[in-house]
mmCIF file of N, CA, C and O in Angstrom:
data_model
loop_
_atom_site.group_PDB
_atom_site.id
_atom_site.type_symbol
_atom_site.label_atom_id
_atom_site.label_comp_id
_atom_site.label_asym_id
_atom_site.label_seq_id
_atom_site.Cartn_x
_atom_site.Cartn_y
_atom_site.Cartn_z
ATOM 1 N N VAL A 5 -15.342 -5.461 -0.591
ATOM 2 C CA VAL A 5 -14.609 -4.269 0.075
ATOM 3 C C VAL A 5 -14.543 -2.938 -0.782
ATOM 4 O O VAL A 5 -14.734 -2.107 -0.462
ATOM 5 N N GLY A 6 -14.264 -3.401 -1.880
ATOM 6 C CA GLY A 6 -14.329 -2.081 -2.798
ATOM 7 C C GLY A 6 -12.959 -1.242 -2.790
ATOM 8 O O GLY A 6 -11.981 -1.890 -2.592
ATOM 9 N N ASP A 7 -12.604 -0.393 -3.444
ATOM 10 C CA ASP A 7 -11.552 0.860 -3.765
ATOM 11 C C ASP A 7 -11.074 1.346 -2.659
ATOM 12 O O ASP A 7 -11.850 2.263 -2.522
ATOM 13 N N VAL A 8 -10.039 1.371 -2.188
ATOM 14 C CA VAL A 8 -9.427 1.819 -1.325
ATOM 15 C C VAL A 8 -7.880 2.650 -1.327
ATOM 16 O O VAL A 8 -7.018 1.494 -2.114
ATOM 17 N N SER A 9 -7.430 3.573 -0.972
ATOM 18 C CA SER A 9 -6.419 4.245 -1.196
ATOM 19 C C SER A 9 -5.523 4.329 0.014
ATOM 20 O O SER A 9 -6.282 5.047 0.707
ATOM 21 N N ILE A 10 -4.371 4.069 0.333
ATOM 22 C CA ILE A 10 -3.568 4.339 1.754
ATOM 23 C C ILE A 10 -2.600 4.940 1.308
ATOM 24 O O ILE A 10 -1.898 4.639 0.557
ATOM 25 N N ARG A 11 -2.272 6.152 2.286
ATOM 26 C CA ARG A 11 -1.202 7.688 1.909
ATOM 27 C C ARG A 11 -0.642 7.446 3.209
ATOM 28 O O ARG A 11 -1.214 7.476 3.970
ATOM 29 N N ASN A 12 0.803 7.500 2.847
ATOM 30 C CA ASN A 12 1.842 7.618 4.509
ATOM 31 C C ASN A 12 2.482 8.945 4.202
ATOM 32 O O ASN A 12 3.372 9.136 3.303
ATOM 33 N N VAL A 13 1.956 10.205 5.124
ATOM 34 C CA VAL A 13 2.858 11.311 4.853
ATOM 35 C C VAL A 13 4.209 11.601 5.884
ATOM 36 O O VAL A 13 4.680 12.639 5.785
ATOM 37 N N ALA A 14 3.927 10.674 6.489
ATOM 38 C CA ALA A 14 5.279 10.778 7.520
ATOM 39 C C ALA A 14 5.550 12.026 8.073
ATOM 40 O O ALA A 14 6.901 12.268 7.546
ATOM 41 N N SER A 15 4.903 12.675 8.790
ATOM 42 C CA SER A 15 5.661 13.847 9.896
ATOM 43 C C SER A 15 5.143 15.036 9.025
ATOM 44 O O SER A 15 5.644 16.191 9.366
ATOM 45 N N MET A 16 4.824 14.695 7.704
ATOM 46 C CA MET A 16 4.393 16.069 6.564
ATOM 47 C C MET A 16 3.255 17.034 7.520
ATOM 48 O O MET A 16 2.162 16.173 7.529
ATOM 49 N N GLU A 17 3.201 18.211 7.593
ATOM 50 C CA GLU A 17 1.670 18.473 7.928
ATOM 51 C C GLU A 17 1.087 19.722 6.606
ATOM 52 O O GLU A 17 -0.082 19.959 6.922
ATOM 53 N N THR A 18 1.750 19.537 5.642
ATOM 54 C CA THR A 18 1.107 20.198 4.600
ATOM 55 C C THR A 18 1.569 19.157 3.421
ATOM 56 O O THR A 18 2.414 18.741 2.920
ATOM 57 N N ASP A 19 0.293 18.434 2.519
ATOM 58 C CA ASP A 19 0.982 17.360 1.435
ATOM 59 C C ASP A 19 -0.223 17.650 0.678
ATOM 60 O O ASP A 19 -1.770 17.961 0.730
ATOM 61 N N LYS A 20 0.168 17.171 -0.716
ATOM 62 C CA LYS A 20 -0.744 17.324 -1.934
ATOM 63 C C LYS A 20 -0.959 16.211 -2.764
ATOM 64 O O LYS A 20 0.728 15.618 -2.575
ATOM 65 N N PHE A 21 -2.033 15.233 -2.959
ATOM 66 C CA PHE A 21 -1.631 14.090 -3.568
ATOM 67 C C PHE A 21 -2.923 13.844 -4.634
ATOM 68 O O PHE A 21 -3.644 14.819 -4.474
ATOM 69 N N HIS A 22 -2.700 13.247 -5.382
ATOM 70 C CA HIS A 22 -3.793 12.448 -6.161
ATOM 71 C C HIS A 22 -4.689 11.301 -5.653
ATOM 72 O O HIS A 22 -4.147 10.622 -5.002
ATOM 73 N N VAL A 23 -6.127 11.396 -5.751
ATOM 74 C CA VAL A 23 -6.795 10.306 -5.460
ATOM 75 C C VAL A 23 -7.822 10.107 -6.765
ATOM 76 O O VAL A 23 -8.199 10.926 -7.206
ATOM 77 N N ASN A 24 -8.203 8.772 -6.757
ATOM 78 C CA ASN A 24 -8.877 8.227 -7.475
ATOM 79 C C ASN A 24 -9.612 6.865 -6.913
ATOM 80 O O ASN A 24 -10.081 6.461 -7.886
ATOM 81 N N THR A 25 -9.975 7.195 -5.959
ATOM 82 C CA THR A 25 -10.913 6.136 -5.252
ATOM 83 C C THR A 25 -11.844 6.815 -4.237
ATOM 84 O O THR A 25 -11.603 7.791 -3.656
ATOM 85 N N PRO A 26 -13.086 5.980 -3.838
ATOM 86 C CA PRO A 26 -13.899 6.639 -3.104
ATOM 87 C C PRO A 26 -13.363 6.844 -1.421
ATOM 88 O O PRO A 26 -14.063 7.350 -0.861
ATOM 89 N N GLU A 27 -12.636 6.054 -1.183
ATOM 90 C CA GLU A 27 -12.237 5.943 0.274
ATOM 91 C C GLU A 27 -10.375 5.930 0.383
ATOM 92 O O GLU A 27 -10.173 5.355 -0.223
ATOM 93 N N THR A 28 -9.841 7.157 1.327
ATOM 94 C CA THR A 28 -8.434 7.069 0.998
ATOM 95 C C THR A 28 -8.350 7.257 2.670
ATOM 96 O O THR A 28 -8.914 8.255 3.604
ATOM 97 N N TYR A 29 -7.166 6.617 2.991
ATOM 98 C CA TYR A 29 -6.593 6.518 4.280
ATOM 99 C C TYR A 29 -5.326 7.663 4.338
ATOM 100 O O TYR A 29 -4.682 7.006 3.569
ATOM 101 N N VAL A 30 -5.085 8.606 5.162
ATOM 102 C CA VAL A 30 -4.006 9.196 5.165
ATOM 103 C C VAL A 30 -3.278 9.012 6.548
ATOM 104 O O VAL A 30 -3.941 9.537 7.645
ATOM 105 N N LEU A 31 -1.948 8.534 6.789
ATOM 106 C CA LEU A 31 -1.421 7.851 7.761
ATOM 107 C C LEU A 31 -0.252 8.626 8.061
ATOM 108 O O LEU A 31 0.280 9.264 7.269
ATOM 109 N N GLY A 32 0.130 8.896 9.383
ATOM 110 C CA GLY A 32 1.143 9.781 9.698
ATOM 111 C C GLY A 32 1.203 10.939 10.011
ATOM 112 O O GLY A 32 2.131 11.602 10.122
ATOM 113 N N LEU A 33 -0.007 11.619 10.242
ATOM 114 C CA LEU A 33 -0.337 12.740 10.363
ATOM 115 C C LEU A 33 -0.208 13.264 11.962
ATOM 116 O O LEU A 33 -0.344 11.838 12.807
ATOM 117 N N SER A 34 -0.525 14.102 12.733
ATOM 118 C CA SER A 34 -0.561 14.421 14.118
ATOM 119 C C SER A 34 -1.890 13.664 14.564
ATOM 120 O O SER A 34 -3.140 14.128 14.144
ATOM 121 N N PRO A 35 -1.639 13.184 15.800
ATOM 122 C CA PRO A 35 -2.872 12.509 16.600
ATOM 123 C C PRO A 35 -3.738 13.802 16.792
ATOM 124 O O PRO A 35 -3.568 14.880 17.392
ATOM 125 N N LYS A 36 -5.361 13.495 16.685
ATOM 126 C CA LYS A 36 -6.196 14.159 17.232
ATOM 127 C C LYS A 36 -6.172 15.509 16.831
ATOM 128 O O LYS A 36 -6.115 16.713 17.307
ATOM 129 N N ALA A 37 -5.861 15.679 15.574
ATOM 130 C CA ALA A 37 -5.445 17.193 14.749
ATOM 131 C C ALA A 37 -6.858 17.717 14.083
ATOM 132 O O ALA A 37 -7.213 16.466 13.223
ATOM 133 N N HIS A 38 -7.092 18.987 13.825
ATOM 134 C CA HIS A 38 -7.672 18.954 12.623
ATOM 135 C C HIS A 38 -6.882 19.661 11.342
ATOM 136 O O HIS A 38 -5.983 20.398 11.283
ATOM 137 N N TYR A 39 -7.734 19.220 10.392
ATOM 138 C CA TYR A 39 -6.960 19.636 8.871
ATOM 139 C C TYR A 39 -8.239 20.250 8.006
ATOM 140 O O TYR A 39 -9.020 19.927 7.828
ATOM 141 N N ASP A 40 -7.618 21.252 7.203
ATOM 142 C CA ASP A 40 -8.436 21.795 6.279
ATOM 143 C C ASP A 40 -7.881 20.923 4.724
ATOM 144 O O ASP A 40 -6.797 20.657 4.707
ATOM 145 N N MET A 41 -9.290 20.244 4.320
ATOM 146 C CA MET A 41 -8.618 19.444 2.965
ATOM 147 C C MET A 41 -9.173 20.230 1.818
ATOM 148 O O MET A 41 -10.600 20.755 1.685
ATOM 149 N N GLU A 42 -8.973 20.748 0.713
ATOM 150 C CA GLU A 42 -9.090 20.847 -0.600
ATOM 151 C C GLU A 42 -9.033 20.178 -1.698
ATOM 152 O O GLU A 42 -7.774 19.336 -1.841
ATOM 153 N N ILE A 43 -10.149 20.017 -2.104
ATOM 154 C CA ILE A 43 -10.435 18.919 -3.133
ATOM 155 C C ILE A 43 -10.790 19.627 -4.464
ATOM 156 O O ILE A 43 -11.320 20.613 -4.551
ATOM 157 N N ASP A 44 -9.980 19.368 -5.653
ATOM 158 C CA ASP A 44 -10.203 19.904 -6.728
ATOM 159 C C ASP A 44 -11.984 19.759 -7.044
ATOM 160 O O ASP A 44 -12.662 18.770 -7.001
ATOM 161 N N ASP A 45 -12.471 21.257 -7.575
ATOM 162 C CA ASP A 45 -13.390 21.018 -7.818
ATOM 163 C C ASP A 45 -14.765 20.970 -6.934
ATOM 164 O O ASP A 45 -15.761 20.698 -6.882
ATOM 165 N N GLU A 46 -14.241 20.947 -5.523
ATOM 166 C CA GLU A 46 -14.851 20.917 -4.450
ATOM 167 C C GLU A 46 -14.845 21.930 -3.531
ATOM 168 O O GLU A 46 -13.767 22.698 -3.403
ATOM 169 N N GLU A 47 -15.794 22.208 -2.730
ATOM 170 C CA GLU A 47 -15.814 23.349 -1.453
ATOM 171 C C GLU A 47 -14.274 22.612 -0.239
ATOM 172 O O GLU A 47 -14.442 21.689 -0.155
ATOM 173 N N LEU A 48 -13.924 23.563 0.047
ATOM 174 C CA LEU A 48 -13.148 23.220 1.497
ATOM 175 C C LEU A 48 -13.996 22.809 2.448
ATOM 176 O O LEU A 48 -15.363 23.444 2.858
ATOM 177 N N SER A 49 -13.558 21.753 2.908
ATOM 178 C CA SER A 49 -14.002 21.001 3.989
ATOM 179 C C SER A 49 -12.565 21.063 5.133
ATOM 180 O O SER A 49 -11.868 21.023 5.242
ATOM 181 N N ASP A 50 -13.207 20.175 6.502
ATOM 182 C CA ASP A 50 -12.571 20.175 7.318
ATOM 183 C C ASP A 50 -12.438 18.516 7.904
ATOM 184 O O ASP A 50 -13.258 18.358 7.611
ATOM 185 N N GLY A 51 -11.714 18.303 8.487
ATOM 186 C CA GLY A 51 -11.615 16.565 9.061
ATOM 187 C C GLY A 51 -10.727 16.767 10.082
ATOM 188 O O GLY A 51 -9.827 17.268 10.255
ATOM 189 N N GLY A 52 -10.856 15.500 11.070
ATOM 190 C CA GLY A 52 -9.928 15.544 11.932
ATOM 191 C C GLY A 52 -9.506 14.107 12.505
ATOM 192 O O GLY A 52 -9.955 13.078 11.565
ATOM 193 N N THR A 53 -7.943 13.995 12.689
ATOM 194 C CA THR A 53 -7.572 12.603 13.006
ATOM 195 C C THR A 53 -7.710 11.825 13.825
ATOM 196 O O THR A 53 -8.258 12.502 15.019
ATOM 197 N N ASP A 54 -7.430 10.525 13.955
ATOM 198 C CA ASP A 54 -7.834 9.865 15.030
ATOM 199 C C ASP A 54 -6.638 9.644 16.155
ATOM 200 O O ASP A 54 -5.611 10.519 15.924
ATOM 201 N N ASN A 55 -6.871 8.909 16.963
ATOM 202 C CA ASN A 55 -5.813 8.732 18.036
ATOM 203 C C ASN A 55 -4.106 8.420 17.246
ATOM 204 O O ASN A 55 -3.305 8.518 18.002
ATOM 205 N N GLY A 56 -4.257 7.777 16.520
ATOM 206 C CA GLY A 56 -3.171 7.431 15.681
ATOM 207 C C GLY A 56 -2.766 8.210 14.490
ATOM 208 O O GLY A 56 -1.781 7.714 13.871
ATOM 209 N N GLY A 57 -3.644 9.427 14.409
ATOM 210 C CA GLY A 57 -3.136 10.321 13.253
ATOM 211 C C GLY A 57 -3.268 9.846 11.789
ATOM 212 O O GLY A 57 -2.613 10.267 10.789
ATOM 213 N N THR A 58 -4.524 9.140 11.589
ATOM 214 C CA THR A 58 -4.999 8.709 10.382
ATOM 215 C C THR A 58 -6.225 9.522 10.163
ATOM 216 O O THR A 58 -7.293 9.904 11.281
ATOM 217 N N LEU A 59 -6.377 9.987 8.982
ATOM 218 C CA LEU A 59 -7.307 10.888 8.456
ATOM 219 C C LEU A 59 -8.271 9.943 7.499
ATOM 220 O O LEU A 59 -7.722 9.419 6.641
ATOM 221 N N VAL A 60 -9.388 9.726 7.337
ATOM 222 C CA VAL A 60 -10.044 9.280 6.305
ATOM 223 C C VAL A 60 -11.003 10.403 5.654
ATOM 224 O O VAL A 60 -11.633 10.844 5.838
ATOM 225 N N LEU A 61 -10.752 10.092 4.012
ATOM 226 C CA LEU A 61 -11.416 11.053 3.213
ATOM 227 C C LEU A 61 -12.446 9.977 2.894
ATOM 228 O O LEU A 61 -12.109 8.853 1.981
ATOM 229 N N LYS A 62 -13.543 10.367 2.721
ATOM 230 C CA LYS A 62 -14.617 9.618 2.184
ATOM 231 C C LYS A 62 -15.203 10.861 0.785
ATOM 232 O O LYS A 62 -15.559 11.745 1.165
ATOM 233 N N LEU A 63 -14.846 9.906 -0.392
ATOM 234 C CA LEU A 63 -14.992 11.466 -1.403
ATOM 235 C C LEU A 63 -15.963 10.029 -2.432
ATOM 236 O O LEU A 63 -16.527 8.894 -2.270
ATOM 237 N N PRO A 64 -16.875 10.940 -3.575
ATOM 238 C CA PRO A 64 -17.727 10.589 -4.635
ATOM 239 C C PRO A 64 -16.746 9.290 -5.338
ATOM 240 O O PRO A 64 -15.630 9.541 -5.479
ATOM 241 N N GLU A 65 -17.838 8.589 -5.691
ATOM 242 C CA GLU A 65 -17.633 7.474 -6.173
ATOM 243 C C GLU A 65 -17.193 8.058 -7.880
ATOM 244 O O GLU A 65 -17.730 9.093 -8.342
ATOM 245 N N GLY A 66 -15.979 7.478 -8.261
ATOM 246 C CA GLY A 66 -15.380 8.062 -9.549
ATOM 247 C C GLY A 66 -14.726 9.260 -9.681
ATOM 248 O O GLY A 66 -14.480 9.548 -10.535
ATOM 249 N N ILE A 67 -14.468 9.728 -8.462
ATOM 250 C CA ILE A 67 -13.430 10.760 -8.013
ATOM 251 C C ILE A 67 -11.829 10.760 -9.043
ATOM 252 O O ILE A 67 -11.374 9.695 -9.292
ATOM 253 N N ASP A 68 -11.655 11.450 -9.549
ATOM 254 C CA ASP A 68 -10.197 11.803 -10.097
ATOM 255 C C ASP A 68 -9.354 12.989 -9.922
ATOM 256 O O ASP A 68 -9.964 13.953 -10.725
ATOM 257 N N ALA A 69 -9.021 13.278 -8.429
ATOM 258 C CA ALA A 69 -8.847 14.695 -8.640
ATOM 259 C C ALA A 69 -7.273 14.770 -7.331
ATOM 260 O O ALA A 69 -7.049 13.862 -6.740
ATOM 261 N N ASP A 70 -6.825 16.223 -7.436
ATOM 262 C CA ASP A 70 -5.664 16.367 -6.305
ATOM 263 C C ASP A 70 -6.758 16.752 -5.384
ATOM 264 O O ASP A 70 -7.583 17.635 -5.316
ATOM 265 N N VAL A 71 -5.780 16.115 -3.815
ATOM 266 C CA VAL A 71 -6.121 16.744 -2.433
ATOM 267 C C VAL A 71 -5.058 17.439 -2.120
ATOM 268 O O VAL A 71 -4.174 16.685 -2.296
ATOM 269 N N ARG A 72 -5.466 18.434 -1.086
ATOM 270 C CA ARG A 72 -4.289 19.321 -0.416
ATOM 271 C C ARG A 72 -5.001 19.027 0.864
ATOM 272 O O ARG A 72 -5.781 19.398 1.174
ATOM 273 N N ILE A 73 -3.947 18.612 2.046
ATOM 274 C CA ILE A 73 -4.406 18.745 3.355
ATOM 275 C C ILE A 73 -3.511 19.515 3.863
ATOM 276 O O ILE A 73 -2.123 19.679 3.479
ATOM 277 N N ARG A 74 -3.829 20.117 4.989
ATOM 278 C CA ARG A 74 -3.196 21.663 5.995
ATOM 279 C C ARG A 74 -3.749 21.795 7.377
ATOM 280 O O ARG A 74 -4.727 21.652 7.242
ATOM 281 N N LYS A 75 -2.535 21.104 7.929
ATOM 282 C CA LYS A 75 -3.015 21.389 9.563
ATOM 283 C C LYS A 75 -3.327 22.775 9.920
ATOM 284 O O LYS A 75 -2.635 23.646 9.521
ATOM 285 N N ARG A 76 -4.121 22.666 10.613
ATOM 286 C CA ARG A 76 -4.955 23.947 11.125
ATOM 287 C C ARG A 76 -4.128 24.417 12.286
ATOM 288 O O ARG A 76 -3.479 23.552 12.861
ATOM 289 N N PRO A 77 -3.805 25.643 12.327
ATOM 290 C CA PRO A 77 -3.021 26.090 13.555
ATOM 291 C C PRO A 77 -3.433 26.169 14.849
ATOM 292 O O PRO A 77 -4.394 25.982 14.779
#
């Protein structure tokens, strides 16, 4: 299966956290919403949540960085 991280942000629309696994699941976001993702030393990217409000971050192997997610207006 490999290394996976799960974060629960429970109703927060902006959050910053540290990741060190190539796959991170962020739970508790707004369903079917678009988010800007800012990762240290990476370009700004965007992602969307599924029907349950889960955002999946797929990151490079060996990542050790801070991530900030922000809901688009």
